[in-house]
Short mmCIF file of C-alpha atoms in Angstrom, two decimals:
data_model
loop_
_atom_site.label_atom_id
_atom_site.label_comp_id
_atom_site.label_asym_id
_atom_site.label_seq_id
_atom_site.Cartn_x
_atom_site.Cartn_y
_atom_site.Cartn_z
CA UNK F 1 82.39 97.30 78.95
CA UNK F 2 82.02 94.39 81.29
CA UNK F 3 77.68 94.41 81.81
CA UNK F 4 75.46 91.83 83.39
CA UNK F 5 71.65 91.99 81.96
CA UNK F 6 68.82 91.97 84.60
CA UNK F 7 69.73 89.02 85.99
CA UNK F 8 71.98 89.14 88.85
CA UNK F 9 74.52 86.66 87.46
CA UNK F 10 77.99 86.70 85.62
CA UNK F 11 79.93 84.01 83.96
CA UNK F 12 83.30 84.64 85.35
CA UNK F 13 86.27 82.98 83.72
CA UNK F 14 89.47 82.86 85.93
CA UNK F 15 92.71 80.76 86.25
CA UNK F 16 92.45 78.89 89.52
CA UNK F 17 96.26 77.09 90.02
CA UNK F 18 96.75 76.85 87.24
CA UNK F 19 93.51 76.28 85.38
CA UNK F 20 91.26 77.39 83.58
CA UNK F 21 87.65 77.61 85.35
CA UNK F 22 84.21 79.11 83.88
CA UNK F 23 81.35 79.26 86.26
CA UNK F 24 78.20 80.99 86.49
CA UNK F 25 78.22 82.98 89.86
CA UNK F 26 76.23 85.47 91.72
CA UNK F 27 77.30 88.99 91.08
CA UNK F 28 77.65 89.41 95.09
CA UNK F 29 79.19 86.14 95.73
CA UNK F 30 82.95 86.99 97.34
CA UNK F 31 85.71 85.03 96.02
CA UNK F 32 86.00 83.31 99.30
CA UNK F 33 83.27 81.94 98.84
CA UNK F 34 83.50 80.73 94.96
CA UNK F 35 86.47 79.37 96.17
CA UNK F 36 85.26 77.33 99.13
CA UNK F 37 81.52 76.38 97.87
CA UNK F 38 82.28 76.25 94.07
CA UNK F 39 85.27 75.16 93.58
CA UNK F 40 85.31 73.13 96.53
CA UNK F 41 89.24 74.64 97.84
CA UNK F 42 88.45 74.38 101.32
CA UNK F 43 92.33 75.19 102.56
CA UNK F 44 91.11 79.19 102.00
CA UNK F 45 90.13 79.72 105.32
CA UNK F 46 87.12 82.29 106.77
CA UNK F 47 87.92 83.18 110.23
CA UNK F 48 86.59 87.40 110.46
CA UNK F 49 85.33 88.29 107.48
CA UNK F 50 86.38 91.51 107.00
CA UNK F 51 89.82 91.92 105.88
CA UNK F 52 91.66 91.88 109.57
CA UNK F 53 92.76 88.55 110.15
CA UNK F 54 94.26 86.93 106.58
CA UNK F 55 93.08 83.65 106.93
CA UNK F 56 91.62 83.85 103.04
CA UNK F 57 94.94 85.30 101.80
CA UNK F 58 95.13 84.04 98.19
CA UNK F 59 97.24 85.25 95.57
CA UNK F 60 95.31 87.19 92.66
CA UNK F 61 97.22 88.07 89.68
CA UNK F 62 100.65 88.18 92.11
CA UNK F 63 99.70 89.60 94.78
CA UNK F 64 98.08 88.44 98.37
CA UNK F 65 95.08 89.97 98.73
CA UNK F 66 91.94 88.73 101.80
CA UNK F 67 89.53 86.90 99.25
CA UNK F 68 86.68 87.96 101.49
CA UNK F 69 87.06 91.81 100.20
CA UNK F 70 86.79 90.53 96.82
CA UNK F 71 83.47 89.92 94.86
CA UNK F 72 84.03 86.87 92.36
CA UNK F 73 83.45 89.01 89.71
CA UNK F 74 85.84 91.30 90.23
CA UNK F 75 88.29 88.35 89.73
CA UNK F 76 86.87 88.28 86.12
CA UNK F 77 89.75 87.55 83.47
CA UNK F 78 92.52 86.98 86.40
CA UNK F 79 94.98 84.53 87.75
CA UNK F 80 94.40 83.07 91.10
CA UNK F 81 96.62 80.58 93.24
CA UNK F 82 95.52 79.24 96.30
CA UNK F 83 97.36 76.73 99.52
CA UNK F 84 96.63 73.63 97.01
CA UNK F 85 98.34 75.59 94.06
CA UNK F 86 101.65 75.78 95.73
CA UNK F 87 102.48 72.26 96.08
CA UNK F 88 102.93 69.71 93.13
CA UNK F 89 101.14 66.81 94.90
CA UNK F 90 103.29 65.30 97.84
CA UNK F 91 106.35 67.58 96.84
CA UNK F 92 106.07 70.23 99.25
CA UNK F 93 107.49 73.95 98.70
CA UNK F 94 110.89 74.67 100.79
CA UNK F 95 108.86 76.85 103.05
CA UNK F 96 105.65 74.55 103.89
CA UNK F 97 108.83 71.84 104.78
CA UNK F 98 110.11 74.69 106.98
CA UNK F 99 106.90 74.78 108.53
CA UNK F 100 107.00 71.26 109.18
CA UNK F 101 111.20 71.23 110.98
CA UNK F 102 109.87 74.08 113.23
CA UNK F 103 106.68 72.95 114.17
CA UNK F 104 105.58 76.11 113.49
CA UNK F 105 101.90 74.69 112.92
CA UNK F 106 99.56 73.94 116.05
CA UNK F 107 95.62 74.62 115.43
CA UNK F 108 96.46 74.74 111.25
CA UNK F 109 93.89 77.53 110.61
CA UNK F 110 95.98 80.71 110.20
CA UNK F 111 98.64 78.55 108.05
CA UNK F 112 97.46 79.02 104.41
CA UNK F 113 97.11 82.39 104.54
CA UNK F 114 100.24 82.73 106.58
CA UNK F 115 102.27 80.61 104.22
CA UNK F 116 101.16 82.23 101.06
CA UNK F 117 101.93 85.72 102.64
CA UNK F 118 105.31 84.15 103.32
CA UNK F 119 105.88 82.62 99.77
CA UNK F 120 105.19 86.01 98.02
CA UNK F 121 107.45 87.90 101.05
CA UNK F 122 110.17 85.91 99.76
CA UNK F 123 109.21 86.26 96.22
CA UNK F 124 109.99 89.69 96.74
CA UNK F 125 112.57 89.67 99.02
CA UNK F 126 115.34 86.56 99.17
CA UNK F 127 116.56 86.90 102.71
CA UNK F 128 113.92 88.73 104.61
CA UNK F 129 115.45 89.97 108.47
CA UNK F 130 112.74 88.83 111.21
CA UNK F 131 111.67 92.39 111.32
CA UNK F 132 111.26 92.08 107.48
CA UNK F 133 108.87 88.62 108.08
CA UNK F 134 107.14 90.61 110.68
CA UNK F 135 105.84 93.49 108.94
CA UNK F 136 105.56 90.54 105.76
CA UNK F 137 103.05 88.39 107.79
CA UNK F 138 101.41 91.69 109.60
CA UNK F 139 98.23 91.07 108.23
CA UNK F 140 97.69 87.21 109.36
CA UNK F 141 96.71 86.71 112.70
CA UNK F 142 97.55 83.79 114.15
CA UNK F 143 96.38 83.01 117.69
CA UNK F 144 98.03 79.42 118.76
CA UNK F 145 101.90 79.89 118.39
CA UNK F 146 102.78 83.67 119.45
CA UNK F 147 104.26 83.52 115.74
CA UNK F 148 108.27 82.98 116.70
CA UNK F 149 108.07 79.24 114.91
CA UNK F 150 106.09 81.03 112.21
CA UNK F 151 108.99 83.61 111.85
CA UNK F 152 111.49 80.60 112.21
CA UNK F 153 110.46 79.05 109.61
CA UNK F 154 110.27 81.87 106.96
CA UNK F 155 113.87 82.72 108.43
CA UNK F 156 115.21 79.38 107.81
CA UNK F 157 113.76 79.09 104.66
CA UNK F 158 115.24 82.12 103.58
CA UNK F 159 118.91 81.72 104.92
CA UNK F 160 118.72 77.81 102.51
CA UNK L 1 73.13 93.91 92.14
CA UNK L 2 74.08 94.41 88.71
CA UNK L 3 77.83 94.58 88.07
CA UNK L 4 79.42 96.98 85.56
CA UNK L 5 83.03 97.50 85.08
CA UNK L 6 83.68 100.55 82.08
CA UNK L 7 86.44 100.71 80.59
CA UNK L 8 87.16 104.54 79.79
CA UNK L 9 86.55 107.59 81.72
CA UNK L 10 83.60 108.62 78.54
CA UNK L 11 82.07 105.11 78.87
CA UNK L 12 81.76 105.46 82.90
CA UNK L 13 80.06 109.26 82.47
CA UNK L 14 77.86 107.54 80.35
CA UNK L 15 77.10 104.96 82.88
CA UNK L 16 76.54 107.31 85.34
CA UNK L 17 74.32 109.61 83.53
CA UNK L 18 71.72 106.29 82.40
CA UNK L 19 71.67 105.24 86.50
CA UNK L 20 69.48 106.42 89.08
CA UNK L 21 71.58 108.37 91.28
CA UNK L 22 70.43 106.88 94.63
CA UNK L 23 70.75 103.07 93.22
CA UNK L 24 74.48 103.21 92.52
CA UNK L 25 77.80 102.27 94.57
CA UNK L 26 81.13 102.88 92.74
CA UNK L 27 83.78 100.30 93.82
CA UNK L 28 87.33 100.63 94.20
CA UNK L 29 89.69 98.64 96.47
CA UNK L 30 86.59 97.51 97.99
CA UNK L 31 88.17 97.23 101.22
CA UNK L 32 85.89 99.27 103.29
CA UNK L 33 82.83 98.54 100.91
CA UNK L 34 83.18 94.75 101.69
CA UNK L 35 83.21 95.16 105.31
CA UNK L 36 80.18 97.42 105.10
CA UNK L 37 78.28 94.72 102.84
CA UNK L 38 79.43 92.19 105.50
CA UNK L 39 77.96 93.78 108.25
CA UNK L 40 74.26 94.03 106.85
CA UNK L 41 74.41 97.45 104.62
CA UNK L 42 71.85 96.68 101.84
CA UNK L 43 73.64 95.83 98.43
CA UNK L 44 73.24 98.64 95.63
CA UNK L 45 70.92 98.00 92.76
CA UNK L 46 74.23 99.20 90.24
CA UNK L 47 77.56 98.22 91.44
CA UNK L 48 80.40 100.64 89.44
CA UNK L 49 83.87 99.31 89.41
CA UNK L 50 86.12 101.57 88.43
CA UNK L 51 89.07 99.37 88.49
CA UNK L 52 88.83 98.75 84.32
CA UNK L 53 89.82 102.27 83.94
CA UNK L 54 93.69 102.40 83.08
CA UNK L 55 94.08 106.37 83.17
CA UNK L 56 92.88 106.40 86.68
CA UNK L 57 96.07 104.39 87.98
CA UNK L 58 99.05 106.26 88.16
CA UNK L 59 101.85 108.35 89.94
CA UNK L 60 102.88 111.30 87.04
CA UNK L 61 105.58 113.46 87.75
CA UNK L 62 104.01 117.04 86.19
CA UNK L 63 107.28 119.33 86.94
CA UNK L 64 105.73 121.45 89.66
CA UNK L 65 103.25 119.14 91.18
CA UNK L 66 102.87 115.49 91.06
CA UNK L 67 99.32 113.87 89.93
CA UNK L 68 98.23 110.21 91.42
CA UNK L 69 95.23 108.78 89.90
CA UNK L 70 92.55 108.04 92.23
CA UNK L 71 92.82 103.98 91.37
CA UNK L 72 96.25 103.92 92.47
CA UNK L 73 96.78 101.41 94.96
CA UNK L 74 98.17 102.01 98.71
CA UNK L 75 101.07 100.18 97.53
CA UNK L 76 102.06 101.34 94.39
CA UNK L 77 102.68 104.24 97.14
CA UNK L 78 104.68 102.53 99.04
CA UNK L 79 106.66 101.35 96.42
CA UNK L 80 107.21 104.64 94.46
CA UNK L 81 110.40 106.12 94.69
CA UNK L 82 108.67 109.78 93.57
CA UNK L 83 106.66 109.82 96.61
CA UNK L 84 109.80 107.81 98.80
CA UNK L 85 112.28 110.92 97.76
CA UNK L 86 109.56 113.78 97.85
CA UNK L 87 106.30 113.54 99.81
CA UNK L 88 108.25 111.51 102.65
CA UNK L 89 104.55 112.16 105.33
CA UNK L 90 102.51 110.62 102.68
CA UNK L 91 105.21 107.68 102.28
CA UNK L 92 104.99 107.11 106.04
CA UNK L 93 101.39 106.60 106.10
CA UNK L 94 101.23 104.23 102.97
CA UNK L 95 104.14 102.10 104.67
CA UNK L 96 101.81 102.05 108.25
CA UNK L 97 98.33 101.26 106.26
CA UNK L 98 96.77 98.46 107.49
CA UNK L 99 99.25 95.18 106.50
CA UNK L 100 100.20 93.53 102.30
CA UNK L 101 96.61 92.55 101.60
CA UNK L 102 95.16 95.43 102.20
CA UNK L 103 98.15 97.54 100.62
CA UNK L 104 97.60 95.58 97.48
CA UNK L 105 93.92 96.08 97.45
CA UNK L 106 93.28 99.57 99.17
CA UNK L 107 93.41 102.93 96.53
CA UNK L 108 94.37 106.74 97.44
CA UNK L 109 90.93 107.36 95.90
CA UNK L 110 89.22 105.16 98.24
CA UNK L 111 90.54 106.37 101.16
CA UNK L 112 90.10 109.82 100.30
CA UNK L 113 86.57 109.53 99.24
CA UNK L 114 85.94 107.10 101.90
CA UNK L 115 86.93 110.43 104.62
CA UNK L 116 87.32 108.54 107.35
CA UNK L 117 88.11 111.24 110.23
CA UNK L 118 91.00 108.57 110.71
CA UNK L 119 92.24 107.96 107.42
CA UNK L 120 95.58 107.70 107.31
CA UNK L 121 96.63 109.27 103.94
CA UNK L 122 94.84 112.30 104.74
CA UNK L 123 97.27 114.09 106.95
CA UNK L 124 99.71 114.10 104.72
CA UNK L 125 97.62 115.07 101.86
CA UNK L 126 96.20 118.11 103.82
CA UNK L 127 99.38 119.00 104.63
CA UNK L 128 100.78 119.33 100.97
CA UNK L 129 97.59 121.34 100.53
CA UNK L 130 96.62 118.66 98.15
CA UNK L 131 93.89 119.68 95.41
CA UNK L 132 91.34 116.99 93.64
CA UNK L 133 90.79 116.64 90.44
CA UNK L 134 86.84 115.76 89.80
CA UNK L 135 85.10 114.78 86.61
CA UNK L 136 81.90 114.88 86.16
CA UNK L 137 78.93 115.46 83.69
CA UNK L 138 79.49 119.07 83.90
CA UNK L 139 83.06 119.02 82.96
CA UNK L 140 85.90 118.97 85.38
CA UNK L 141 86.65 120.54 88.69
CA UNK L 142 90.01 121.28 91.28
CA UNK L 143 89.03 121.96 94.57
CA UNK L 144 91.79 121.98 98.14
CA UNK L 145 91.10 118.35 99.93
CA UNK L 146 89.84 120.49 102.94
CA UNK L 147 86.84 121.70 100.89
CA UNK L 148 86.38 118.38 99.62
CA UNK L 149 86.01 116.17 102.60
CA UNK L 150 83.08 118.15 104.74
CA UNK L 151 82.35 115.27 107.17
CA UNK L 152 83.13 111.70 108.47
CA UNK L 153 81.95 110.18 105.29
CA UNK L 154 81.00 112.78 103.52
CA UNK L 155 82.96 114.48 100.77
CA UNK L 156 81.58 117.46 97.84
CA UNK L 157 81.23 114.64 95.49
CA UNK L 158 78.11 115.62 93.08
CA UNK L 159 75.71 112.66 91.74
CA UNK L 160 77.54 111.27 88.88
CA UNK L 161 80.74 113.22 89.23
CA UNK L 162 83.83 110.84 90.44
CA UNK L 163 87.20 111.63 91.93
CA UNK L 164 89.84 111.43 89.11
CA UNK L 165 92.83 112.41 90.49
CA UNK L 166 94.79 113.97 93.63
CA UNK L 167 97.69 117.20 92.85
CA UNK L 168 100.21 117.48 95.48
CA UNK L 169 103.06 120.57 95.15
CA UNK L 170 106.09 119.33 94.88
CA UNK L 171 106.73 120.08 99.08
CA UNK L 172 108.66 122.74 99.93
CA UNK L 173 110.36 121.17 103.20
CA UNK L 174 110.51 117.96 104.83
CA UNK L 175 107.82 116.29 105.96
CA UNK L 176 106.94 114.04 108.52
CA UNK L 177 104.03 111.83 109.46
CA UNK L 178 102.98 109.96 112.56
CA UNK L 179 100.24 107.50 113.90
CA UNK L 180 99.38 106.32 116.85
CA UNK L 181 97.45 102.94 116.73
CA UNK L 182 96.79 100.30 119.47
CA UNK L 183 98.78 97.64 117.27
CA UNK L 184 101.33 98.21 114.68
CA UNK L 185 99.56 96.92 111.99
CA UNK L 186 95.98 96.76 111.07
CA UNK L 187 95.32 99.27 113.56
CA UNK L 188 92.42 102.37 112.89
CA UNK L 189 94.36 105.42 114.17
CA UNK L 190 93.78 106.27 117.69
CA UNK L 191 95.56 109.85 116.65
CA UNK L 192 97.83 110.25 113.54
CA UNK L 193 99.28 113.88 111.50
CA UNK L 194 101.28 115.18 109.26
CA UNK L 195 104.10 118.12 109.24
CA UNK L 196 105.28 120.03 106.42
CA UNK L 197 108.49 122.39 107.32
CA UNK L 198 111.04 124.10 106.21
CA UNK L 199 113.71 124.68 109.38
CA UNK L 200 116.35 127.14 109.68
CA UNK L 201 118.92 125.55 110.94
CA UNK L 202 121.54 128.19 111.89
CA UNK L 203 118.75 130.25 113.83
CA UNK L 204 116.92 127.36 115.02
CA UNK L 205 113.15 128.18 113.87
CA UNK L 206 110.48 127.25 111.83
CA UNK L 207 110.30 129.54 108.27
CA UNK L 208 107.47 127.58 107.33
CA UNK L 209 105.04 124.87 109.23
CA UNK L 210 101.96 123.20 108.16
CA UNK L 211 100.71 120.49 110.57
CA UNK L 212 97.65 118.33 109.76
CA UNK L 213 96.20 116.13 112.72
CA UNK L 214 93.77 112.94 111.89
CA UNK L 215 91.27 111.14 114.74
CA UNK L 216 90.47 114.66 116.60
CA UNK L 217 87.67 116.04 114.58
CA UNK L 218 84.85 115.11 112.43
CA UNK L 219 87.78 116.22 109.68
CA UNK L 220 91.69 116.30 109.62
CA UNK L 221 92.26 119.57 111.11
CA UNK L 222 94.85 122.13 110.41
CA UNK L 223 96.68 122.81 113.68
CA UNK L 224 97.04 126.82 112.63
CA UNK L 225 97.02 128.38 115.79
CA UNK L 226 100.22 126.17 116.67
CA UNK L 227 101.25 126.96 113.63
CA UNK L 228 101.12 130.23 113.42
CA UNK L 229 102.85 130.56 117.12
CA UNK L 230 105.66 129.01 115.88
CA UNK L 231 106.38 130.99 112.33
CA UNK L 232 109.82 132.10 112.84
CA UNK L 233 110.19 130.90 115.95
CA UNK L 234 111.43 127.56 117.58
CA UNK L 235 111.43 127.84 121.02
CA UNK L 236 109.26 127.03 124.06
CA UNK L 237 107.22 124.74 121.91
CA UNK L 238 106.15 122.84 125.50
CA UNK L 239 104.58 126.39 126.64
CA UNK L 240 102.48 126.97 123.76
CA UNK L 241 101.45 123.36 122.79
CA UNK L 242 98.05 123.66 124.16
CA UNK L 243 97.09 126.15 121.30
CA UNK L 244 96.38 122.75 119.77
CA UNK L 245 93.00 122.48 122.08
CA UNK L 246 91.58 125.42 119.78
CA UNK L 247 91.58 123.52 116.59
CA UNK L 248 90.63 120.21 117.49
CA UNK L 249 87.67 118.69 118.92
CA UNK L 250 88.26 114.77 120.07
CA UNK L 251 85.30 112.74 121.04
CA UNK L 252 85.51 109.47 123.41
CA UNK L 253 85.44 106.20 121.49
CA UNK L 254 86.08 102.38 121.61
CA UNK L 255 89.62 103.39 120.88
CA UNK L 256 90.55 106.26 122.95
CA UNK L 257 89.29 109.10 125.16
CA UNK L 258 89.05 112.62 124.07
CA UNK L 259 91.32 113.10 127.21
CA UNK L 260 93.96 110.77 125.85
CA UNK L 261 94.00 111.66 122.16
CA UNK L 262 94.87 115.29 123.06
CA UNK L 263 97.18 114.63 125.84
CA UNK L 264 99.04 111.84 123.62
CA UNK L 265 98.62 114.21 119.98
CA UNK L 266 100.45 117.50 122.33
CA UNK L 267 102.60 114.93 123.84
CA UNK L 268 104.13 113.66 120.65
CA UNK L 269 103.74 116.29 117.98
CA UNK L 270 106.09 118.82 120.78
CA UNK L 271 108.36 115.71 120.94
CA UNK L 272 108.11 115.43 116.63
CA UNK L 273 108.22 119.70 116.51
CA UNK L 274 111.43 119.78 118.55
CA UNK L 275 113.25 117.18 116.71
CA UNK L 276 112.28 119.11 113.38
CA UNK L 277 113.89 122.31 114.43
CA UNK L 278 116.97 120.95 116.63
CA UNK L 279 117.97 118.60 114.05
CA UNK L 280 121.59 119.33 112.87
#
């Protein structure tokens, strides 16, 4: 059994894109928030802080989940990948270049949640239908484009 | 806050028994805990997470009834073809729930325990006449979900016991669920319910009907005076619709009136009842 003594601390070890991190957190801290202030991954995004609005969609052990209904700790032992894990430096993924063709990016703030959503949507699903993407990116809010570029882009992408 | 996460169901009893009953918080999904942590509740002293338990995630087929462990995810709902093929209301609600993150996150448990007058997989699971499986110091416990949720947030939980399970009967009938929200995802239900039936089709009525409605009541409500009007019987469902006023009692809140959420609950569940029984 996992226990932390008196002190209200926990040495969490996690995979972070890719790598292998061990940091001493507090046992409330979310994972938003080891991933922002800690780790210094600043593309997570807080917008409402409560699970409605997907702008801290990361990835934890293959699935997207809102890091700011996660405690650090409960993160303990598992595999996270955030917006700077997808690309390999300059070499964009197909869909963040989709993003890009159908300028479906205006205020930026929604987008890492929105394209991570959209990189595990078509992780499960090759050629997602718009109503597909819709119900895929349901739980990122975005309040700039009215979302058609968004669901352009995830279209195109999945039609390549 | 100290953080435990046990790893069997003997080392959590354990746990529970050494902690001061009032200090402790089990966690789940977390995904109404966090909110509620967000918005200024006071952190526990003991934080349980339950989530290192294996046996409590799980979707077993046991020949008459099906069991899901409490720790089974929203999701792994969704995406079971048991609960696809046989408990079609409850496979409704997990495919409306709230949007992927929270599906991914979000347990059967949780929202059973959490008994939200507006959780969504309760009408379903009322409807089934679901039973829960508790654990506890004292040994283990089945009671119906209707005795175990007594209040908005309140369930018959005793210090140190935990929810282990939910049983549904394999469902005699089809079932259907619906929810009204004010978005389609996301979205608290404004109203939401459950039928179970089995139709005659030659004569047109219902031989059996179990309705469950969500959002009108402190608790999911069975609808029994409806019901019961329409055992063996199919017709003039618009006439006797109202007998739904007798078992519910809606209150007026950000989301909805009281007005509203039993004109639109009559309005729909009569459209949803007819459908059921004219359906070729």
């Amino acid at each position: 059994m996992l226990y932390i003594e008196d002190i209200e601390y926990f040495d969490l070890v996690v995979i972070v894109n890719g790598c292998e991190v061990c940091r001493r957190v507090p046992t409330h801290q979310r994972l938003l928030d080891f991933l922002r202030d800690d780790l210094r991954l600043t593309g997570t995004k807080e917008v409402c802080g409560e699970g409605e609005c997907g702008a801290c969609t990361v990835i934890l052990n293959g699935e997207t989940v809102n890091s700011c209904l996660i405690l650090a700790v409960e993160a303990h032992g598992s595999e996270i990948m955030t917006i700077e894990g997808l690309s390999h430096g300059q070499n964009l993924t197909d869909l963040q270049q989709a993003f890009i063709e159908k300028h479906s990016v205006q205020c930026g703030y929604c987008i890492p949640g929105m394209v991570l959503s959209a990189e595990q949507l078509e992780h499960e699903q090759a050629q997602p239908d718009r109503e597909i993407i819709k119900q895929g990116l349901a739980g990122n809010i975005c309040r700039c484009t009215g979302y058609h570029k968004i669901i352009d882009a995830v279209e195109q992408k999945g039609d390549r | 806050m100290k953080y435990y996460r046990p790893v069997s169901e003997p080392e959590l009893l354990d746990l529970l028994g050494t902690l001061d009953q009032s200090n402790y918080t089990l966690l789940a999904g977390g995904t109404d805990l966090m909110p509620r942590f967000e918005s200024g509740m006071e952190l526990p002293l003991h934080l349980v997470d339950l989530k290192g338990i294996d046996c409590f995630s799980g979707i077993n087929d046991r020949g008459d009834n099906i069991e899901i462990g409490s720790l089974t995810t929203i999701d792994a709902l969704r995406k079971s073809d048991l609960i696809h093929q046989s408990f079609q209301a409850l496979w409704q609600a997990t495919d409306q729930f709230a949007a992927t993150q929270i599906r991914n996150r979000a347990t059967i448990g949780g929202n059973i325990c959490n008994a939200s007058p507006a959780g969504d997989t309760l009408p379903p699971l009322y409807a089934y006449q679901a039973q829960v499986r508790i654990i506890g110091p004292a040994g283990e416990r089945q009671v119906p979900i209707a005795d175990f949720i007594s209040g908005p947030g309140k369930t018959a939980l005793n210090p140190s016991e935990i929810l282990f399970s939910v049983i549904l009967p394999k469902a005699a009938g089809f079932s259907t669920f619906y929810k009204l929200g004010l978005r389609q995802a996301m979205a608290v239900s404004v109203i939401n319910f459950a039928v179970v039936a089995v139709v005659d089709r030659e004569k047109k009525v219902f031989n059996k009907l179990t309705i469950a409605a969500g959002s009108v009541a402190p608790t999911v409500k069975y609808l029994n005076k409806l019901a019961g009007a329409l055992q063996n019987n199919g017709n003039g469902i618009d006439g006797i619709i109202d007998l739904v006023d007798q078992d519910i009692s809606p209150i007026d809140d950000i989301r909805a009136t009281a007005a509203y959420r039993r004109k639109a609950l009559k309005n729909i569940l009569a459209f949803t009842l007819k459908e059921l029984v004219n359906k070729r």
